[in-house]
Every structure is written in structure tokens, then in C-alpha cells.
Coordinates of C-alpha atoms and ligand atoms in Angstrom, one line a residue:
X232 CA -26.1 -8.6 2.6
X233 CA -23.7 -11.1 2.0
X234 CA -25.2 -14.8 1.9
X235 CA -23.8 -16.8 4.7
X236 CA -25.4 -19.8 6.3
X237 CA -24.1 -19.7 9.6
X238 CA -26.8 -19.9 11.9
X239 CA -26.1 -23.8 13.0
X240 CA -22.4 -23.4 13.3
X241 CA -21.1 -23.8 16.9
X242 CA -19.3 -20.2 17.4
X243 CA -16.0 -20.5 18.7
X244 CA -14.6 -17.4 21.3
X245 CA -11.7 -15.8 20.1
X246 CA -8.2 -16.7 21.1
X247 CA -4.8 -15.7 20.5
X248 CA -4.3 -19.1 18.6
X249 CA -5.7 -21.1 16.0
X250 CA -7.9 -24.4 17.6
X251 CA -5.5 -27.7 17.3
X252 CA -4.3 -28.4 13.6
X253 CA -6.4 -32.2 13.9
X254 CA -9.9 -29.2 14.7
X255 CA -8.3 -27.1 11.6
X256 CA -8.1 -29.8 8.9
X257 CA -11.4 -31.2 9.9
X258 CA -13.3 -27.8 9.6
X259 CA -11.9 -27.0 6.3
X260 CA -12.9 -30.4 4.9
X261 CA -16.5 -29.8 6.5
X262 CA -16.5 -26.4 4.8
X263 CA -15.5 -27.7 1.4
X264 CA -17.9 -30.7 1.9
X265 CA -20.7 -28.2 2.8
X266 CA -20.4 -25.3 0.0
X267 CA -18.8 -27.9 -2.8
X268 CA -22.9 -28.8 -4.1
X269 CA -23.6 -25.4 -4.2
X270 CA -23.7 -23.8 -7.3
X271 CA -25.4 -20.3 -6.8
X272 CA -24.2 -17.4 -9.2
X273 CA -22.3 -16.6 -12.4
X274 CA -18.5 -16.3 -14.4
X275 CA -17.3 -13.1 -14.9
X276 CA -17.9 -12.1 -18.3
X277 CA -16.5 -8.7 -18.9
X278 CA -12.7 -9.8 -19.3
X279 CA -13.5 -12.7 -22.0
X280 CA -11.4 -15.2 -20.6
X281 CA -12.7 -15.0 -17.5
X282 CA -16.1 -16.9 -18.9
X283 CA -13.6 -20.3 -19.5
X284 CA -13.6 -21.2 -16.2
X285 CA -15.1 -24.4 -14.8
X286 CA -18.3 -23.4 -12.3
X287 CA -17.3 -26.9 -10.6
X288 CA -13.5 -25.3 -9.4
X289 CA -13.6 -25.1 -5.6
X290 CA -10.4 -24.8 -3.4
X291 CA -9.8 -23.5 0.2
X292 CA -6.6 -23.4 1.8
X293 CA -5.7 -22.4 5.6
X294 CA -1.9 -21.5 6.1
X295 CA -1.2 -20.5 9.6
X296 CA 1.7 -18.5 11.2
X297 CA 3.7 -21.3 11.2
X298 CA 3.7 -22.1 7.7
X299 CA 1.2 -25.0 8.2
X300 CA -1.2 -25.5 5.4
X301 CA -4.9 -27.3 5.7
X302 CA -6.6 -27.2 2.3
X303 CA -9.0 -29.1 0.6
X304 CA -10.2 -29.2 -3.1
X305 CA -8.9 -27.5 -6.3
X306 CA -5.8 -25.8 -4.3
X307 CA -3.5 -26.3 -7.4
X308 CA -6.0 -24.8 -9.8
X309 CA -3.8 -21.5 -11.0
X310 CA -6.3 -18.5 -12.1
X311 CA -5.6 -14.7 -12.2
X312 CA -5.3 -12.9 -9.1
X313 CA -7.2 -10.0 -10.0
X314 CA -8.0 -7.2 -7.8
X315 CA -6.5 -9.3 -5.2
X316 CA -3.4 -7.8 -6.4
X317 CA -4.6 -4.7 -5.6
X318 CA -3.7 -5.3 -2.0
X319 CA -0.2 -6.5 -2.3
X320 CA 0.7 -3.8 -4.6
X321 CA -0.6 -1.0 -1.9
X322 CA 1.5 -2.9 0.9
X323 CA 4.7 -2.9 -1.4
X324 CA 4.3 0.5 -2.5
X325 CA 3.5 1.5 1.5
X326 CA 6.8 -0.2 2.0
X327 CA 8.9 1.9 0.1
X328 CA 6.7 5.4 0.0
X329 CA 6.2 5.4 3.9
X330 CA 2.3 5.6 5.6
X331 CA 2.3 9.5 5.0
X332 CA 2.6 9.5 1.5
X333 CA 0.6 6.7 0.6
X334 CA -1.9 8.1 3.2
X335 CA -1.8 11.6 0.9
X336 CA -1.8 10.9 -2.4
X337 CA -3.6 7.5 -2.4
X338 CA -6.3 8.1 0.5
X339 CA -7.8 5.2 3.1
X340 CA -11.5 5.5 2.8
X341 CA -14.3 3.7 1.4
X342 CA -16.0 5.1 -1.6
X343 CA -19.1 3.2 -1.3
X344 CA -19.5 2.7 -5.0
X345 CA -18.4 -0.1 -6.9
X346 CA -15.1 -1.2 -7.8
X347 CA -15.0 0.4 -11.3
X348 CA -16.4 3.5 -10.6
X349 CA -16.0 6.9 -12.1
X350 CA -18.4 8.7 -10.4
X351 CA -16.3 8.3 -7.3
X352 CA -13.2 10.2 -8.6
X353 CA -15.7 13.1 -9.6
X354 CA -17.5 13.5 -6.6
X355 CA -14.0 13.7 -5.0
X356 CA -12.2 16.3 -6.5
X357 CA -10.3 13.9 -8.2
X358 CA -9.4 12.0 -5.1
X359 CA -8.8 8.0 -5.9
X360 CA -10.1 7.6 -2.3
X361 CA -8.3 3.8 -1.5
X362 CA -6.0 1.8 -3.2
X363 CA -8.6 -1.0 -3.4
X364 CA -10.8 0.7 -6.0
X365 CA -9.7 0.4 -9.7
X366 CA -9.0 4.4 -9.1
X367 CA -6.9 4.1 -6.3
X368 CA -5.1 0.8 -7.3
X369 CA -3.2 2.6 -10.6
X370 CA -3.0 6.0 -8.7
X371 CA -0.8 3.3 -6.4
X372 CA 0.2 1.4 -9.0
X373 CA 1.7 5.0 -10.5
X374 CA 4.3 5.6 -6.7
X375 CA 5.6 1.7 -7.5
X376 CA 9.6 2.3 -7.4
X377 CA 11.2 2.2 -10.9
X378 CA 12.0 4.6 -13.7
X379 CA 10.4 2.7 -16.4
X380 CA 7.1 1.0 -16.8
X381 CA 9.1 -2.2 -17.2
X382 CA 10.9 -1.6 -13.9
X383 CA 8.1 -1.1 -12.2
X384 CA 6.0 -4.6 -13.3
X385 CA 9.1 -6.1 -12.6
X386 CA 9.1 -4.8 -9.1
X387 CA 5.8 -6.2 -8.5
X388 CA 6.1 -9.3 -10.0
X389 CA 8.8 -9.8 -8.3
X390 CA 7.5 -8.4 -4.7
X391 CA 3.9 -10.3 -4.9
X392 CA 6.2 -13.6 -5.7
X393 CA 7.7 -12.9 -2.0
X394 CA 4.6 -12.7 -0.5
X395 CA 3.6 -16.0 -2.3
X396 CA 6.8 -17.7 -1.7
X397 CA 7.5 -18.5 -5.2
X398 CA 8.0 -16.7 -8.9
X399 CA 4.5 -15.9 -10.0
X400 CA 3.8 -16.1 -14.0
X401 CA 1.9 -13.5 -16.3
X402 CA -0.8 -15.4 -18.0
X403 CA -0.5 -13.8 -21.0
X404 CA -4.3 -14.8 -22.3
X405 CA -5.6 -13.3 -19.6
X406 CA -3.5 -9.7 -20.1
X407 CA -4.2 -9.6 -23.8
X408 CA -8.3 -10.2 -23.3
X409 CA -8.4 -7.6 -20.4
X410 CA -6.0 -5.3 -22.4
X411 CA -9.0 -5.6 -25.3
X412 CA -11.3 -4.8 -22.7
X413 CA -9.9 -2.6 -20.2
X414 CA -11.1 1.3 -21.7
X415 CA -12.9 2.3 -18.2
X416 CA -9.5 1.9 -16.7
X417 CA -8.1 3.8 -19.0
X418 CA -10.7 6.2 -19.0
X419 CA -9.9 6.4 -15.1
X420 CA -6.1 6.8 -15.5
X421 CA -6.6 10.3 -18.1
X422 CA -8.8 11.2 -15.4
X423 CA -6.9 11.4 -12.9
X424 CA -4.6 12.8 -14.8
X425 CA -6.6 15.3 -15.5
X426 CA -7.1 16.0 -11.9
X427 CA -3.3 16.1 -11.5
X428 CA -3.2 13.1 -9.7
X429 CA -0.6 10.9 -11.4
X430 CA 2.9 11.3 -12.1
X431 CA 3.3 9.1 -14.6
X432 CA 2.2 8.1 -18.3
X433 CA -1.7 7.1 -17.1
X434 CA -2.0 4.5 -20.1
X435 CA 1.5 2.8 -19.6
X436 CA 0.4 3.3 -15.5
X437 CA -2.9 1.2 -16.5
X438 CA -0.9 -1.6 -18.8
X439 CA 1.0 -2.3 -15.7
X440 CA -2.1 -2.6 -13.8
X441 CA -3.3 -4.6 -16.1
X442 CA -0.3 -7.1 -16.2
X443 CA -0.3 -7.1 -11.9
X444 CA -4.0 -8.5 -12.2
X445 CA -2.9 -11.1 -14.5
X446 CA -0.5 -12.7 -12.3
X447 CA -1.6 -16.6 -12.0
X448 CA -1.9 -17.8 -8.7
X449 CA -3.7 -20.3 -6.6
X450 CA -6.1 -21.0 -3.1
X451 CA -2.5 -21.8 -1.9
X452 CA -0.7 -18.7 -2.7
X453 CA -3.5 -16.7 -1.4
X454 CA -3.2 -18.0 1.8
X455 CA 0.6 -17.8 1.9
X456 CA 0.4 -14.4 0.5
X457 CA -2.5 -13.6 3.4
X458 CA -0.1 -15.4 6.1
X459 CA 2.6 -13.4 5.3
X460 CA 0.2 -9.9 6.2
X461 CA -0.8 -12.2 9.2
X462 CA 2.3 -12.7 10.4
X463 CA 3.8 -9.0 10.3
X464 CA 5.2 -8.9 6.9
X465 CA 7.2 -12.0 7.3
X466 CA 6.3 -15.0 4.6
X467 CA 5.9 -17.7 7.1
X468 CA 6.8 -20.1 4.7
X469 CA 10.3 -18.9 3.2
X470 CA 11.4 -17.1 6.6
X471 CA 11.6 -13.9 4.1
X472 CA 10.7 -10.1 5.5
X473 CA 8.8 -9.0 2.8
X474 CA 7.8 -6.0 3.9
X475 CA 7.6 -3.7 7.6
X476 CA 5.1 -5.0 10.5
X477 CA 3.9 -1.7 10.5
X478 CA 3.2 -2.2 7.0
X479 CA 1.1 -5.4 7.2
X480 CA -0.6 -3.4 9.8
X481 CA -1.5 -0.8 7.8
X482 CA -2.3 -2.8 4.7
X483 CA -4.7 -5.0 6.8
X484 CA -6.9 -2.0 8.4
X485 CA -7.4 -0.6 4.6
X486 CA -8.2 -4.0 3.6
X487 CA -11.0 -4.1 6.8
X488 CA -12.3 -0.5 5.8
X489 CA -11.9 -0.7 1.7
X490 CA -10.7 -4.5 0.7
X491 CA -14.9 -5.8 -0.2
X492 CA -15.6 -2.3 -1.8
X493 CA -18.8 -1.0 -0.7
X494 CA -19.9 -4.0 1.1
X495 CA -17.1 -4.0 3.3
X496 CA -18.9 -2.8 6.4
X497 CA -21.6 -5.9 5.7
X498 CA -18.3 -8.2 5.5
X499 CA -17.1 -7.1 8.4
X500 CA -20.5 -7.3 10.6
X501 CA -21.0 -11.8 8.9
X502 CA -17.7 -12.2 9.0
X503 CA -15.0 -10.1 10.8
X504 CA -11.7 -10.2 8.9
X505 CA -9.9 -7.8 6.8
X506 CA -10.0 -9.2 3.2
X507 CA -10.2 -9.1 -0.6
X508 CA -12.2 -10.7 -3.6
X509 CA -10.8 -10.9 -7.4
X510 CA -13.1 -10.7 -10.4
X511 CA -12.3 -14.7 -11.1
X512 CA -12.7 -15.9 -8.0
X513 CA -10.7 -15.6 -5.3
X514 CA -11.0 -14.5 -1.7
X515 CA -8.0 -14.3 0.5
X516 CA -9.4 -13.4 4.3
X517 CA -6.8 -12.4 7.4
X518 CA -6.5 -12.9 10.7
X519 CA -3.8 -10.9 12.1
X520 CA -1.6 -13.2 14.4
X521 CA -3.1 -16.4 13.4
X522 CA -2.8 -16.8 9.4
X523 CA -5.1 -16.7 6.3
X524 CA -7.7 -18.2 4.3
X525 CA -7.3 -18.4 0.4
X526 CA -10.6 -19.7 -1.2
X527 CA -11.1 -20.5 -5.2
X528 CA -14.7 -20.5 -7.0
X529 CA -15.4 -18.7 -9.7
X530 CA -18.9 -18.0 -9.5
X531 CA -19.7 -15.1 -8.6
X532 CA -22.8 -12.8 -6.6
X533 CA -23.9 -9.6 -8.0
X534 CA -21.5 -7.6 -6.2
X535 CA -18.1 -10.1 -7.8
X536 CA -17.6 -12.1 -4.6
X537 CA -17.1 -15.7 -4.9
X538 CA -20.6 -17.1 -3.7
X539 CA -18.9 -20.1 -2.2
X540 CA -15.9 -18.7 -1.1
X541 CA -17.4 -15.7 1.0
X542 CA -19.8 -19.0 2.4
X543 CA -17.1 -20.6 2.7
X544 CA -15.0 -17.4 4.9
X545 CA -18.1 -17.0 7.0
X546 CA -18.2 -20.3 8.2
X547 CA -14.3 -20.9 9.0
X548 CA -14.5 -17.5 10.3
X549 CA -17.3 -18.4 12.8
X550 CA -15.8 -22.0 13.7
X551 CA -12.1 -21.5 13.9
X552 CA -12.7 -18.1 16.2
X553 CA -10.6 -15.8 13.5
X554 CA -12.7 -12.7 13.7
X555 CA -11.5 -9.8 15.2
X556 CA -14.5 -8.8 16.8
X557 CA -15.4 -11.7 18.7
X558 CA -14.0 -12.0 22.0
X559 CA -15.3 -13.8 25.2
X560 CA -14.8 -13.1 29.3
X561 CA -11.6 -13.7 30.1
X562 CA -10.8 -16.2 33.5
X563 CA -10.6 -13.6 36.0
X564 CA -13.7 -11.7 35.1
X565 CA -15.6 -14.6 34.9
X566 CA -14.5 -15.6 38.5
X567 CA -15.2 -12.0 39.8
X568 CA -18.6 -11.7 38.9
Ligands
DON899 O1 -9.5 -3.8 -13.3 C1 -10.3 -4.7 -13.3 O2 -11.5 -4.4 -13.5 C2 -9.9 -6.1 -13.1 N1 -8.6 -6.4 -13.5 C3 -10.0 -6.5 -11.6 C4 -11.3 -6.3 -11.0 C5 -11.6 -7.1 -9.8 O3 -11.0 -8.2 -9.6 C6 -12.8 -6.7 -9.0 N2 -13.0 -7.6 -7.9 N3 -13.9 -8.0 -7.3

């Protein structure tokens, strides 16, 4: 299950809107103040770098439809997006491939194995499944517009730095230690080649890959990024369309069925919202219509979620009213009965 400690927090009904910003600000300090102390699970350690990071980092941000930010902690603190990118690069490719393709080559449903997984392209007839899987994510990675592998990273640097509202930087450091480490991806890529499944070169597909997850971003971004799928593929921050509403619709229901891998039906049931974890850290956690949480800790549970941050998603989710599922007796009803 995932850990959430949500038992004592009043439960708010949902709404079409966020509670006032004054409620906002003070329920994000409260969650920072009441996950900060605890320091349940570990780093990452199978990309080297990842190990560096400080256990102590801890940042949550809130940006809302209308651009408005509420964060507290280590907002600024820049770390790799990870498979966060995963997401981004589906909606961009979705953009400019269309929901049939992406649908057929790519596939929308949950594997139920982990991220990494091999097995799952076997017992598939070579089928990456969902674009949130390491599998699916260079299968999409592959249909990204461009002739050249260079066009194609530039593309997505470029298309993730809309979402986010600024340029986004390669840390290189990052890149090099997960291009040292980063043979089961590669394995992955001849696979599917093997299984006719990519159109391109599958190493230079996987370097590209590589170089999308090592994009630096922060709790901030995140939540901008998130926003911007919350707010029909328009960066509520810049005014910018980055990509379709039906898009951001689409990405957003892949992230609900696919985004938390093969726990994504028990992060649905605690918490509600369509989302995605990266490997050092980070959580970004939508609700369509309303805006996005971005959260920041690197330890991580057995399964690579951040420990505070999915505590952290669980509580907001519950106080602020953002999942999807919860609903309450509207006016009329209420009166009729
Ligand atoms: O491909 C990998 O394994 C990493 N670049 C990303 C994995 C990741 O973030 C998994 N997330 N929970």
C-alpha cells in the first residue's frame, strides 16, 4: 500500500475550485511542517549520482490555474526529472502523432510489473504496453519529431521547457553516470527492436532517453509543468499553448491508469489524482481544472516513490478536495431528500 497518514485530516468535498489561497498556503506549510521530521526510506543508488543527494531536501509547491504558486521548503533545489519526463515526452509526442497512433504503437495499459521491466515486453508480444514504463517511454521517445537524434532531444528539451515555463538544463553528471549504468535500457531498446517495434537506431533512441531524464528541474517546475496538463495544455504561467486540451486530457488518464507503475490503482484508491514519481525524488500529482502539486524528497520506498512526497500528496489531496473521486450531495439533492 502506499504509506499515508491521513486518518486525522478533516476531508474536504470536492469542488470545482481550489479552497481560498489564505486555506492553500496554510495547508501546504502544515504539510511541509508535518512530513519535514520524517525520515523513512533510502537514495537511489543504481544511477551513482543519484546517492549525492541530501536525505534532509524537502520541497512542495502548489501552482494553481491561475498561475499562483504556494510552496514551502527546498522549492529551488534543481534535481533530475527522471521518469517524470516520461510524461511530458508522451504528451508532446501525442501532440504531434495524434491519439490513434500513440494509442497503436505505444499502448495505454498498465503492465503491473515494475518500471524496468523486461518480462513485461515478453509476455506481450513485444508490446511496450504504456509510455510510462522504461519500455514504453523510448518506444515513445523513438515517434519524437526530428530526423536526427539531435533534433529530436532538442525537440524535447525544448517542449518540456514550455511546459515548465523556462529553458531547462542537461545536467551533464547526471547523463554521464546513468549513461555508465543504463544497459537494461538498452537491453530494452534491441528488444523491441527485435520485436519490430522501433523505427529508429534503439541505442541512439535510449541516449536520448537518457539525456530527457537528466533534465534539471525543481518542486516549482513540477507544479508548473503539472498546471499546464491541469489547465488544458495551456502553461498558466507564460499564457503559452503547449500542447492540445485533448492532449492534456489524454496524457492525464494514462498518467491515472500507468503514471505510479504497478501501484497506480493503490495511488488512486489513498489519493485520487493522476500522477508521476522520478527515481530522485519527485512527484508531480494533477488535478484537472484546479492545478498541480510538485513535491521534492529524495528518499525513497521500496517501490521509488518519494516517502514524503506521496505523504505529503495524500494529505493535500485529502484537505484541499483535489481528488477526482470525491464528490459530495450537491444543494438540490440535499434539499429533496
Ligand atoms: O530509466 C531509468 O531507469 C531512469 N532514468 C528513470 C527511472 C525512474 O525515474 C523510475 N521512477 N520511479
Amino acid at each position: 500500500m502506499f504509506e499515508t497518514d491521513t486518518q486525522d485530516v478533516a476531508q474536504r468535498a470536492f469542488t470545482g475550485d481550489l479552497p481560498p489561497e489564505v486555506r492553500v498556503e496554510e495547508l501546504i506549510a502544515r504539510a511541509h511542517r508535518r512530513y519535514a521530521g520524517l525520515d523513512e526510506g533510502r537514495l537511489a543508488d543504481y544511477i551513482p549520482l543519484l546517492e549525492q543527494a541530501d536525505p534532509g531536501w524537502f520541497g512542495l509547491s502548489l501552482v494553481s490555474v491561475d498561475g499562483t504558486e504556494h510552496a514551502a521548503g527546498d522549492t529551488e533545489v534543481r534535481f533530475s526529472i527522471q521518469s517524470i519526463s516520461k510524461a511530458f515526452v508522451f504528451a508532446l509526442v501525442c501532440e504531434a502523432m495524434g491519439h490513434e497512433q500513440v494509442h497503436d504503437r505505444v499502448g495505454v495499459n498498465n503492465t503491473g510489473l515494475p518500471f524496468n521491466s523486461v518480462i513485461a515486453v515478453e509476455l506481450n508480444d513485444g508490446s511496450p504496453m504504456n509510455p510510462m514504463v522504461n519500455a514504453g517511454a523510448i518506444a515513445t521517445t523513438a515517434l519524437m519529431p526530428g530526423g536526427t537524434p539531435a533534433e529530436q532531444w532538442e525537440h524535447i528539451r525544448s517542449g518540456l521547457s514550455r511546459f515548465a515555463g523556462r529553458p531547462l538544463e542537461l545536467d551533464g553528471e547526471v547523463y554521464r553516470s546513468e549513461r555508465k549504468a543504463n544497459q537494461r535500457n538498452k537491453a530494452i531498446g534491441r528488444l523491441l527492436e527485435s520485436y519490430g517495434r522501433l523505427d529508429t537506431d534503439p541505442l541512439d533512441t535510449v541516449d536520448v532517453y537518457t539525456r530527457q531524464c537528466s533534465l534539471l528541474v525543481t518542486a516549482t517546475d513540477l507544479a508548473v509543468m503539472g498546471a499546464t496538463l491541469a489547465d488544458g495544455g495551456t502553461n498558466p504561467r507564460t499564457g503559452e499553448r503547449v500542447v492540445s486540451a485533448e492532449v492534456a486530457r489524454d496524457t492525464l488518464s494514462v498518467l491515472a491508469s500507468c503514471g505510479m507503475y504497478e501501484r497506480s490503482g493503490e495511488w488512486l484508491f489513498e489519493i485520487g489524482l493522476p500522477a508521476k514519481s522520478g527515481v530522485s525524488g519527485g512527484i508531480v500529482a494533477v488535478s484537472p481544472g484546479k492545478g498541480a502539486v510538485g513535491t521534492f524528497s529524495p528518499l525513497l520506498d521500496l517501490a521509488g516513490n518519494s516517502v514524503r512526497g506521496q505523504r505529503a500528496c495524500a494529505y493535500l489531496s485529502r484537505s484541499l478536495g483535489l481528488s477526482l473521486f470525491a464528490s459530495a450531495a450537491h444543494p438540490v439533492s440535499q434539499k429533496v431528500s
